[in-house]
């Protein structure tokens, strides 16, 4: 069988394309893994933001409750003084 230049070139191109595809597969998988990791970090950051907002809201509610309790105590003391 005589050496066919175009066939040899085609075989080399096919091998090259196959190697490129093999090289891209791990890179693609790494990009997917990286995207998943970034997504997980974003979820964790959002959770932290939500937790901080809840803590702030709790602190504000606690302050309001303390103020209301102080007013009630003051009114109770005034009522006790008026009864005596």
PDB file of C-alpha atoms in Angstrom:
ATOM      1  CA  UNK A   1       0.000   0.000   0.000  1.00  0.00           C
ATOM      2  CA  UNK A   2       1.527   3.287  -1.060  1.00  0.00           C
ATOM      3  CA  UNK A   3       2.004   6.088   1.466  1.00  0.00           C
ATOM      4  CA  UNK A   4      -0.859   8.548   1.170  1.00  0.00           C
ATOM      5  CA  UNK A   5       0.103  11.972   2.451  1.00  0.00           C
ATOM      6  CA  UNK A   6      -3.468  13.222   2.986  1.00  0.00           C
ATOM      7  CA  UNK A   7      -4.493  10.081   4.882  1.00  0.00           C
ATOM      8  CA  UNK A   8      -1.490  10.358   7.180  1.00  0.00           C
ATOM      9  CA  UNK A   9      -2.289  14.018   7.741  1.00  0.00           C
ATOM     10  CA  UNK A  10      -5.906  13.163   8.549  1.00  0.00           C
ATOM     11  CA  UNK A  11      -4.807  10.482  11.023  1.00  0.00           C
ATOM     12  CA  UNK A  12      -2.470  12.946  12.715  1.00  0.00           C
ATOM     13  CA  UNK A  13      -5.245  15.550  12.875  1.00  0.00           C
ATOM     14  CA  UNK A  14      -7.618  12.988  14.405  1.00  0.00           C
ATOM     15  CA  UNK A  15      -5.001  12.046  17.002  1.00  0.00           C
ATOM     16  CA  UNK A  16      -4.370  15.707  17.748  1.00  0.00           C
ATOM     17  CA  UNK A  17      -8.101  16.398  18.140  1.00  0.00           C
ATOM     18  CA  UNK A  18      -8.443  13.372  20.417  1.00  0.00           C
ATOM     19  CA  UNK A  19      -5.575  14.611  22.595  1.00  0.00           C
ATOM     20  CA  UNK A  20      -7.093  18.091  22.721  1.00  0.00           C
ATOM     21  CA  UNK A  21     -10.425  16.588  23.781  1.00  0.00           C
ATOM     22  CA  UNK A  22      -8.688  14.550  26.489  1.00  0.00           C
ATOM     23  CA  UNK A  23      -6.924  17.665  27.721  1.00  0.00           C
ATOM     24  CA  UNK A  24     -10.158  19.665  27.740  1.00  0.00           C
ATOM     25  CA  UNK A  25     -12.101  17.058  29.703  1.00  0.00           C
ATOM     26  CA  UNK A  26     -10.110  17.433  32.944  1.00  0.00           C
ATOM     27  CA  UNK A  27     -10.068  21.197  32.493  1.00  0.00           C
ATOM     28  CA  UNK A  28     -13.835  21.226  32.012  1.00  0.00           C
ATOM     29  CA  UNK A  29     -14.288  19.074  35.103  1.00  0.00           C
ATOM     30  CA  UNK A  30     -12.043  21.408  37.073  1.00  0.00           C
ATOM     31  CA  UNK A  31     -14.078  24.414  35.922  1.00  0.00           C
ATOM     32  CA  UNK A  32     -17.301  22.692  36.941  1.00  0.00           C
ATOM     33  CA  UNK A  33     -15.808  21.848  40.349  1.00  0.00           C
ATOM     34  CA  UNK A  34     -14.606  25.422  40.714  1.00  0.00           C
ATOM     35  CA  UNK A  35     -18.050  26.781  39.819  1.00  0.00           C
ATOM     36  CA  UNK A  36     -19.642  24.478  42.404  1.00  0.00           C
ATOM     37  CA  UNK A  37     -17.140  25.601  45.031  1.00  0.00           C
ATOM     38  CA  UNK A  38     -17.850  29.269  44.258  1.00  0.00           C
ATOM     39  CA  UNK A  39     -21.580  28.581  44.492  1.00  0.00           C
ATOM     40  CA  UNK A  40     -21.113  26.894  47.877  1.00  0.00           C
ATOM     41  CA  UNK A  41     -19.067  29.832  49.157  1.00  0.00           C
ATOM     42  CA  UNK A  42     -21.759  32.255  47.979  1.00  0.00           C
ATOM     43  CA  UNK A  43     -24.415  30.213  49.798  1.00  0.00           C
ATOM     44  CA  UNK A  44     -22.321  30.225  52.975  1.00  0.00           C
ATOM     45  CA  UNK A  45     -21.772  33.970  52.703  1.00  0.00           C
ATOM     46  CA  UNK A  46     -25.509  34.543  52.227  1.00  0.00           C
ATOM     47  CA  UNK A  47     -26.229  32.342  55.227  1.00  0.00           C
ATOM     48  CA  UNK A  48     -23.781  34.423  57.276  1.00  0.00           C
ATOM     49  CA  UNK A  49     -25.483  37.641  56.113  1.00  0.00           C
ATOM     50  CA  UNK A  50     -28.878  36.190  57.058  1.00  0.00           C
ATOM     51  CA  UNK A  51     -27.562  35.086  60.458  1.00  0.00           C
ATOM     52  CA  UNK A  52     -26.093  38.529  61.112  1.00  0.00           C
ATOM     53  CA  UNK A  53     -29.393  40.159  60.149  1.00  0.00           C
ATOM     54  CA  UNK A  54     -31.242  37.820  62.510  1.00  0.00           C
ATOM     55  CA  UNK A  55     -28.789  38.599  65.320  1.00  0.00           C
ATOM     56  CA  UNK A  56     -29.248  42.330  64.742  1.00  0.00           C
ATOM     57  CA  UNK A  57     -33.024  41.925  64.755  1.00  0.00           C
ATOM     58  CA  UNK A  58     -32.807  39.907  67.964  1.00  0.00           C
ATOM     59  CA  UNK A  59     -30.707  42.617  69.582  1.00  0.00           C
ATOM     60  CA  UNK A  60     -33.211  45.286  68.569  1.00  0.00           C
ATOM     61  CA  UNK A  61     -36.100  43.199  69.899  1.00  0.00           C
ATOM     62  CA  UNK A  62     -34.241  42.638  73.155  1.00  0.00           C
ATOM     63  CA  UNK A  63     -33.664  46.383  73.537  1.00  0.00           C
ATOM     64  CA  UNK A  64     -37.361  47.100  72.907  1.00  0.00           C
ATOM     65  CA  UNK A  65     -38.366  44.429  75.405  1.00  0.00           C
ATOM     66  CA  UNK A  66     -36.030  45.854  78.053  1.00  0.00           C
ATOM     67  CA  UNK A  67     -37.480  49.329  77.457  1.00  0.00           C
ATOM     68  CA  UNK A  68     -41.026  48.004  77.803  1.00  0.00           C
ATOM     69  CA  UNK A  69     -40.122  46.114  80.975  1.00  0.00           C
ATOM     70  CA  UNK A  70     -38.539  49.251  82.425  1.00  0.00           C
ATOM     71  CA  UNK A  71     -41.716  51.249  81.657  1.00  0.00           C
ATOM     72  CA  UNK A  72     -43.889  48.544  83.225  1.00  0.00           C
ATOM     73  CA  UNK A  73     -41.705  48.444  86.313  1.00  0.00           C
ATOM     74  CA  UNK A  74     -41.891  52.224  86.562  1.00  0.00           C
ATOM     75  CA  UNK A  75     -45.695  52.161  86.278  1.00  0.00           C
ATOM     76  CA  UNK A  76     -45.906  49.369  88.850  1.00  0.00           C
ATOM     77  CA  UNK A  77     -43.731  51.395  91.225  1.00  0.00           C
ATOM     78  CA  UNK A  78     -45.925  54.480  90.704  1.00  0.00           C
ATOM     79  CA  UNK A  79     -49.053  52.427  91.318  1.00  0.00           C
ATOM     80  CA  UNK A  80     -47.540  50.966  94.488  1.00  0.00           C
ATOM     81  CA  UNK A  81     -46.635  54.459  95.723  1.00  0.00           C
ATOM     82  CA  UNK A  82     -50.159  55.748  95.056  1.00  0.00           C
ATOM     83  CA  UNK A  83     -51.697  52.881  97.015  1.00  0.00           C
ATOM     84  CA  UNK A  84     -49.687  53.667 100.132  1.00  0.00           C
TER      85      UNK A  84
END
